[in-house]
Amino acid sequence: MAGGPPDEIPVEYGVFFGEPYDEWLAKAGTLLELHRFREARDILDRLLEATGGLDPSPVVDLLRGTLLSDLGRARVGLADLTGGAADLDRALALLRPLGPHVTGPTARPVWTGILVHTLIERAENARRLGDTGRAAALLDEAGARADDSVTPEVHRAEAAGGRALLLVTRGEWGAAEELYRSALAATDPGLHPVPYLLSGLADLLAETGRLDEAEDLLARAAERFRAHGGEPPSLDGGRAHLALLRRDVAEAERLYLRASVAFERGGDPVSLAACEQVRAALARVSGSTDTARALAAASRARFEEHGVRAALGEGLLEDARRALAAGDLPAVREHASRARALFEEQGAFERCAQVDLLMATSAAALAEAGAFPGREHELLRTALATAVPVALALAAVRADFATGHARARWGELSRAAADLAFRLAWSTGDQGLLFELVEVACAGAPLAVDRAPGPADPVAALFPPPAAHAPGLRVGPVPRVEVSPGRFALQEHIAAAEARYRRPVVSEGAVAPVAGADRAYPEPVPTVLVRLADAGGLYMSWRWTAGAQGFGTGYAPGPDTDAVLAELSAALPGPEGIAAALGGALADPSAERALAARLSEVLWPAELTDQIRTVARGLGMRPLVRVQPSPRTGRVPWELLAADPGGTRLLDLADVSLAAPAALTAGPRPEPAPGGPAVLVLDPRVPGFRADSELGSVLGRPGTDPDVLALVEAHRAADDMLPRVAAPQEALRRTDQDRHWLGGALRAGARRLLYVGHATSAPVEDGQSEDTLLHLCCTADTGGHAEPVRGHRPLSAKDLLLGTPDGRPGHEVWPSPARVALIACDSGADTRFAEPFGPASALLRNGADLVTAARWALPTNAAFHRFGGVPAGERPLTELIAAVDAAHDAPAPVRALADWQRTRLDRWRTTGDPAAVPLLWAAPATATAGPR
């Protein structure tokens, strides 16, 4: 290797150092890209040795820094993490001081690119060695310099990928996902970092429960890898992980074995160890104990030999889980304590919480197995003291995710901690703690629509808008819940969680006890607030907030709850349609009585019924029962619950409304206009849909329903309605009632809103209630957050919450009148979501005091005539609309609607009249915001 570099740093890239350096550096670079690390290392070692006789100069430092950078990458590829770290550190020591010497318009970007690449490589090396603090600092430096490199887009994407991996290591799943997505949105799909970003995001989504999207991303990554020369073995590892999560054990075993062979041939013992770790778990499942033990030992030995502390911690955590499943509790403690120490050292506090959950589960198992006679209660209390902070911390991770879908999937994964905390609180008989657990679980997440990136936000640092922080519904942790003056629910456990896991688990705001009369009543009324939480079983808390004192808790086993709710679901309109429901349990007197009795037996404590009776007798008036259902119980018609074997229903004893989560209506809310007209949106014509289609007419041809015409005429005669019409039929099937018309009508000041039409609920499994739609007259070219359907763009709850793209918030664009009625199928489906941000909740947040909406699909008059045996002269849906309309003009709308429902109940009990089936009149529920 004769010759040497020029004295000055050259201007033209490609003749940087002269021959043979440029030629052999290029060869080594190609070998590195092909993962032929040993050959690349040999070339680079010889080149570096050849520089030993060169006189010191900036260009020689640049040459040596470049060689050391590539050499460090080769050593890392050969799993020599310590040697790679040393080479990369020497490279940085040579490269960083060269800034003043590199001034050429071509040379400086090239030097910056080499430096940035070295920083990213060293950061990844530090992450794998467990030094996450240093990794973060190096990635910050790389991100700050990326724009000055010769390929800034590539280096920004590489820095983003490194930062996302670091966030994943720390358990900061939501921030990592947002960074991956922003990087992919901002990077040319043809650039080489893209398949790595795709596969990294796929792994994250698989780990957080979104398997279908992960599979799609892996397929895209494979396509891009093939375009760049071939798939790396790590892609098989990702496919194997996905197969394992889908419980396809045979496919997972095949892919992990194939990846293991490739890693062993390629000289990558660290990746091989990761495969062996999972293969050990698979061998245990198949009963190959000796094979499992050998693979696990080999995996741990490789991780320890090469200092891969992050992977070692994951392996130890998995070993602890397996030991727990096998009942080997000493091994659980040994593996878990070592794993926790490694995770805490790396700042991976979410993983620390996972270890603590395992330990709490282990302690509970010991107590429940009677391993320490006489100390069972003590052991359970110890497990409880660990489980509650863990549950709070893991629940708070949900707020890191940018979408409701991602939060819902995380909730499924973190539910084990909540289930354990609730189960232990119940089994220890700690009624006060159980009450506080329910209160916090039901407080809801405060909506954070105006989240702005902070100075340390990696997305904002690397990618400017629009790639960063696309509009979406973000939430914060639950608020603090004041259960008595100066006392906040779970306050000691919250402090422990924040100290142990280094993250806020409650938001800065607080919600106070709900005290005093509801604004839906002009006079004080005795009120009991009932809240339900899903946590394996079904847990309940109740407290009297006005007119009486006292509180209580209840529990229903999960299997019993699921069974009775399955009965209810079978009685409600489903895929089979309205016809089947009109022949089901809620349209048959004896079947409905039996269902009401079973619902009451499982879901409603007799003690609470006795309290309601006592209060009603003592005060001489029906109390108000405000129920905040859990997602699982979101469609329960509480009014129908049997209060005794004699046929008394809860509706006979009390008025019933729904309560919104405290976080939804906490803090300042717009005050509704005190007067103004009633805004009537009656069966608006949806563009692109015929009258007999799925989004067609609800009320039939205008002018054919005299009761609807009478309702409109009463408003028209009182001159208190919008739209202004010359004849009642002109208010029906209008074509001008789009979102612009509705927004203008509400901003002008409205006393209330009555909407009769179509709503389309979002899929509950997707977790995004804000995608629930109302169908107005909006054409497809109208702006909004929902996708167009044919020639129509629906109005989504997300529109109501976020407002318009120009930045006007929802409460200004669509200010809610005090009272709103949404008579449409599933318009009140908010309650079935963990995050209730559907239209009913959005309107409460925008200022409404109450919203009446439907818990399930509503039969039309035509359906009653065709499938329900109701004579053509009777119109049950119209009667319901008229009753809701009248109730919303009454001084106490909840009581007025309940009074009408009681007339329907009496008619149903005494005659079984098909026009009085509870399938219709029990569908609407009124959600109230409570006192302001």
mmCIF file with all atom_site columns, N, CA and C in Angstrom, residues 98-129:
data_model
loop_
_atom_site.group_PDB
_atom_site.id
_atom_site.type_symbol
_atom_site.label_atom_id
_atom_site.label_alt_id
_atom_site.label_comp_id
_atom_site.label_asym_id
_atom_site.label_entity_id
_atom_site.label_seq_id
_atom_site.pdbx_PDB_ins_code
_atom_site.Cartn_x
_atom_site.Cartn_y
_atom_site.Cartn_z
_atom_site.occupancy
_atom_site.B_iso_or_equiv
_atom_site.pdbx_formal_charge
_atom_site.auth_seq_id
_atom_site.auth_comp_id
_atom_site.auth_asym_id
_atom_site.auth_atom_id
_atom_site.pdbx_PDB_model_num
ATOM 1  N N  . LEU A 1 98  ? -11.765 18.211 13.580 1.00 0.00 ? 98  LEU A N  1
ATOM 2  C CA . LEU A 1 98  ? -11.413 18.597 12.213 1.00 0.00 ? 98  LEU A CA 1
ATOM 3  C C  . LEU A 1 98  ? -12.295 19.697 11.639 1.00 0.00 ? 98  LEU A C  1
ATOM 4  N N  . GLY A 1 99  ? -13.335 20.065 12.368 1.00 0.00 ? 99  GLY A N  1
ATOM 5  C CA . GLY A 1 99  ? -14.259 21.064 11.836 1.00 0.00 ? 99  GLY A CA 1
ATOM 6  C C  . GLY A 1 99  ? -13.608 22.304 11.269 1.00 0.00 ? 99  GLY A C  1
ATOM 7  N N  . PRO A 1 100 ? -12.690 22.951 11.989 1.00 0.00 ? 100 PRO A N  1
ATOM 8  C CA . PRO A 1 100 ? -12.063 24.177 11.446 1.00 0.00 ? 100 PRO A CA 1
ATOM 9  C C  . PRO A 1 100 ? -11.224 23.928 10.194 1.00 0.00 ? 100 PRO A C  1
ATOM 10 N N  . HIS A 1 101 ? -10.797 22.704 9.946  1.00 0.00 ? 101 HIS A N  1
ATOM 11 C CA . HIS A 1 101 ? -9.918  22.399 8.824  1.00 0.00 ? 101 HIS A CA 1
ATOM 12 C C  . HIS A 1 101 ? -10.678 21.985 7.570  1.00 0.00 ? 101 HIS A C  1
ATOM 13 N N  . VAL A 1 102 ? -11.955 21.722 7.695  1.00 0.00 ? 102 VAL A N  1
ATOM 14 C CA . VAL A 1 102 ? -12.740 21.245 6.545  1.00 0.00 ? 102 VAL A CA 1
ATOM 15 C C  . VAL A 1 102 ? -13.685 22.358 6.139  1.00 0.00 ? 102 VAL A C  1
ATOM 16 N N  . THR A 1 103 ? -13.334 23.037 5.075  1.00 0.00 ? 103 THR A N  1
ATOM 17 C CA . THR A 1 103 ? -14.113 24.214 4.672  1.00 0.00 ? 103 THR A CA 1
ATOM 18 C C  . THR A 1 103 ? -14.644 24.133 3.261  1.00 0.00 ? 103 THR A C  1
ATOM 19 N N  . GLY A 1 104 ? -14.195 23.187 2.485  1.00 0.00 ? 104 GLY A N  1
ATOM 20 C CA . GLY A 1 104 ? -14.628 23.106 1.092  1.00 0.00 ? 104 GLY A CA 1
ATOM 21 C C  . GLY A 1 104 ? -16.100 22.779 0.963  1.00 0.00 ? 104 GLY A C  1
ATOM 22 N N  . PRO A 1 105 ? -16.736 23.256 -0.109 1.00 0.00 ? 105 PRO A N  1
ATOM 23 C CA . PRO A 1 105 ? -18.179 23.033 -0.275 1.00 0.00 ? 105 PRO A CA 1
ATOM 24 C C  . PRO A 1 105 ? -18.534 21.568 -0.477 1.00 0.00 ? 105 PRO A C  1
ATOM 25 N N  . THR A 1 106 ? -17.595 20.765 -0.913 1.00 0.00 ? 106 THR A N  1
ATOM 26 C CA . THR A 1 106 ? -17.844 19.328 -1.065 1.00 0.00 ? 106 THR A CA 1
ATOM 27 C C  . THR A 1 106 ? -17.275 18.555 0.115  1.00 0.00 ? 106 THR A C  1
ATOM 28 N N  . ALA A 1 107 ? -16.051 18.902 0.519  1.00 0.00 ? 107 ALA A N  1
ATOM 29 C CA . ALA A 1 107 ? -15.376 18.142 1.565  1.00 0.00 ? 107 ALA A CA 1
ATOM 30 C C  . ALA A 1 107 ? -16.093 18.245 2.905  1.00 0.00 ? 107 ALA A C  1
ATOM 31 N N  . ARG A 1 108 ? -16.610 19.433 3.244  1.00 0.00 ? 108 ARG A N  1
ATOM 32 C CA . ARG A 1 108 ? -17.215 19.570 4.574  1.00 0.00 ? 108 ARG A CA 1
ATOM 33 C C  . ARG A 1 108 ? -18.455 18.691 4.749  1.00 0.00 ? 108 ARG A C  1
ATOM 34 N N  . PRO A 1 109 ? -19.371 18.656 3.774  1.00 0.00 ? 109 PRO A N  1
ATOM 35 C CA . PRO A 1 109 ? -20.504 17.734 3.938  1.00 0.00 ? 109 PRO A CA 1
ATOM 36 C C  . PRO A 1 109 ? -20.077 16.276 4.040  1.00 0.00 ? 109 PRO A C  1
ATOM 37 N N  . VAL A 1 110 ? -18.985 15.905 3.310  1.00 0.00 ? 110 VAL A N  1
ATOM 38 C CA . VAL A 1 110 ? -18.528 14.524 3.394  1.00 0.00 ? 110 VAL A CA 1
ATOM 39 C C  . VAL A 1 110 ? -17.976 14.229 4.790  1.00 0.00 ? 110 VAL A C  1
ATOM 40 N N  . TRP A 1 111 ? -17.154 15.144 5.325  1.00 0.00 ? 111 TRP A N  1
ATOM 41 C CA . TRP A 1 111 ? -16.630 14.965 6.686  1.00 0.00 ? 111 TRP A CA 1
ATOM 42 C C  . TRP A 1 111 ? -17.781 14.873 7.691  1.00 0.00 ? 111 TRP A C  1
ATOM 43 N N  . THR A 1 112 ? -18.780 15.743 7.535  1.00 0.00 ? 112 THR A N  1
ATOM 44 C CA . THR A 1 112 ? -19.918 15.713 8.447  1.00 0.00 ? 112 THR A CA 1
ATOM 45 C C  . THR A 1 112 ? -20.638 14.378 8.370  1.00 0.00 ? 112 THR A C  1
ATOM 46 N N  . GLY A 1 113 ? -20.770 13.867 7.136  1.00 0.00 ? 113 GLY A N  1
ATOM 47 C CA . GLY A 1 113 ? -21.441 12.581 6.976  1.00 0.00 ? 113 GLY A CA 1
ATOM 48 C C  . GLY A 1 113 ? -20.700 11.459 7.677  1.00 0.00 ? 113 GLY A C  1
ATOM 49 N N  . ILE A 1 114 ? -19.366 11.453 7.554  1.00 0.00 ? 114 ILE A N  1
ATOM 50 C CA . ILE A 1 114 ? -18.568 10.423 8.238  1.00 0.00 ? 114 ILE A CA 1
ATOM 51 C C  . ILE A 1 114 ? -18.727 10.546 9.751  1.00 0.00 ? 114 ILE A C  1
ATOM 52 N N  . LEU A 1 115 ? -18.694 11.780 10.242 1.00 0.00 ? 115 LEU A N  1
ATOM 53 C CA . LEU A 1 115 ? -18.832 12.007 11.678 1.00 0.00 ? 115 LEU A CA 1
ATOM 54 C C  . LEU A 1 115 ? -20.213 11.560 12.169 1.00 0.00 ? 115 LEU A C  1
ATOM 55 N N  . VAL A 1 116 ? -21.251 11.954 11.441 1.00 0.00 ? 116 VAL A N  1
ATOM 56 C CA . VAL A 1 116 ? -22.606 11.591 11.856 1.00 0.00 ? 116 VAL A CA 1
ATOM 57 C C  . VAL A 1 116 ? -22.776 10.079 11.857 1.00 0.00 ? 116 VAL A C  1
ATOM 58 N N  . HIS A 1 117 ? -22.274 9.433  10.804 1.00 0.00 ? 117 HIS A N  1
ATOM 59 C CA . HIS A 1 117 ? -22.378 7.980  10.730 1.00 0.00 ? 117 HIS A CA 1
ATOM 60 C C  . HIS A 1 117 ? -21.672 7.321  11.927 1.00 0.00 ? 117 HIS A C  1
ATOM 61 N N  . THR A 1 118 ? -20.519 7.851  12.284 1.00 0.00 ? 118 THR A N  1
ATOM 62 C CA . THR A 1 118 ? -19.770 7.300  13.420 1.00 0.00 ? 118 THR A CA 1
ATOM 63 C C  . THR A 1 118 ? -20.529 7.513  14.728 1.00 0.00 ? 118 THR A C  1
ATOM 64 N N  . LEU A 1 119 ? -21.131 8.684  14.890 1.00 0.00 ? 119 LEU A N  1
ATOM 65 C CA . LEU A 1 119 ? -21.922 8.948  16.090 1.00 0.00 ? 119 LEU A CA 1
ATOM 66 C C  . LEU A 1 119 ? -23.089 7.975  16.214 1.00 0.00 ? 119 LEU A C  1
ATOM 67 N N  . ILE A 1 120 ? -23.751 7.717  15.099 1.00 0.00 ? 120 ILE A N  1
ATOM 68 C CA . ILE A 1 120 ? -24.905 6.810  15.129 1.00 0.00 ? 120 ILE A CA 1
ATOM 69 C C  . ILE A 1 120 ? -24.456 5.389  15.461 1.00 0.00 ? 120 ILE A C  1
ATOM 70 N N  . GLU A 1 121 ? -23.340 4.954  14.838 1.00 0.00 ? 121 GLU A N  1
ATOM 71 C CA . GLU A 1 121 ? -22.831 3.607  15.125 1.00 0.00 ? 121 GLU A CA 1
ATOM 72 C C  . GLU A 1 121 ? -22.446 3.473  16.601 1.00 0.00 ? 121 GLU A C  1
ATOM 73 N N  . ARG A 1 122 ? -21.779 4.505  17.134 1.00 0.00 ? 122 ARG A N  1
ATOM 74 C CA . ARG A 1 122 ? -21.357 4.439  18.540 1.00 0.00 ? 122 ARG A CA 1
ATOM 75 C C  . ARG A 1 122 ? -22.562 4.485  19.473 1.00 0.00 ? 122 ARG A C  1
ATOM 76 N N  . ALA A 1 123 ? -23.578 5.224  19.099 1.00 0.00 ? 123 ALA A N  1
ATOM 77 C CA . ALA A 1 123 ? -24.783 5.274  19.924 1.00 0.00 ? 123 ALA A CA 1
ATOM 78 C C  . ALA A 1 123 ? -25.458 3.909  19.988 1.00 0.00 ? 123 ALA A C  1
ATOM 79 N N  . GLU A 1 124 ? -25.558 3.237  18.849 1.00 0.00 ? 124 GLU A N  1
ATOM 80 C CA . GLU A 1 124 ? -26.167 1.908  18.845 1.00 0.00 ? 124 GLU A CA 1
ATOM 81 C C  . GLU A 1 124 ? -25.324 0.933  19.659 1.00 0.00 ? 124 GLU A C  1
ATOM 82 N N  . ASN A 1 125 ? -24.012 1.064  19.550 1.00 0.00 ? 125 ASN A N  1
ATOM 83 C CA . ASN A 1 125 ? -23.114 0.240  20.342 1.00 0.00 ? 125 ASN A CA 1
ATOM 84 C C  . ASN A 1 125 ? -23.334 0.477  21.838 1.00 0.00 ? 125 ASN A C  1
ATOM 85 N N  . ALA A 1 126 ? -23.455 1.745  22.227 1.00 0.00 ? 126 ALA A N  1
ATOM 86 C CA . ALA A 1 126 ? -23.685 2.078  23.638 1.00 0.00 ? 126 ALA A CA 1
ATOM 87 C C  . ALA A 1 126 ? -25.033 1.540  24.114 1.00 0.00 ? 126 ALA A C  1
ATOM 88 N N  . ARG A 1 127 ? -26.044 1.626  23.265 1.00 0.00 ? 127 ARG A N  1
ATOM 89 C CA . ARG A 1 127 ? -27.357 1.099  23.651 1.00 0.00 ? 127 ARG A CA 1
ATOM 90 C C  . ARG A 1 127 ? -27.277 -0.390 23.956 1.00 0.00 ? 127 ARG A C  1
ATOM 91 N N  . ARG A 1 128 ? -26.606 -1.133 23.088 1.00 0.00 ? 128 ARG A N  1
ATOM 92 C CA . ARG A 1 128 ? -26.530 -2.581 23.293 1.00 0.00 ? 128 ARG A CA 1
ATOM 93 C C  . ARG A 1 128 ? -25.700 -2.930 24.526 1.00 0.00 ? 128 ARG A C  1
ATOM 94 N N  . LEU A 1 129 ? -24.737 -2.081 24.851 1.00 0.00 ? 129 LEU A N  1
ATOM 95 C CA . LEU A 1 129 ? -23.932 -2.307 26.049 1.00 0.00 ? 129 LEU A CA 1
ATOM 96 C C  . LEU A 1 129 ? -24.633 -1.838 27.316 1.00 0.00 ? 129 LEU A C  1
#
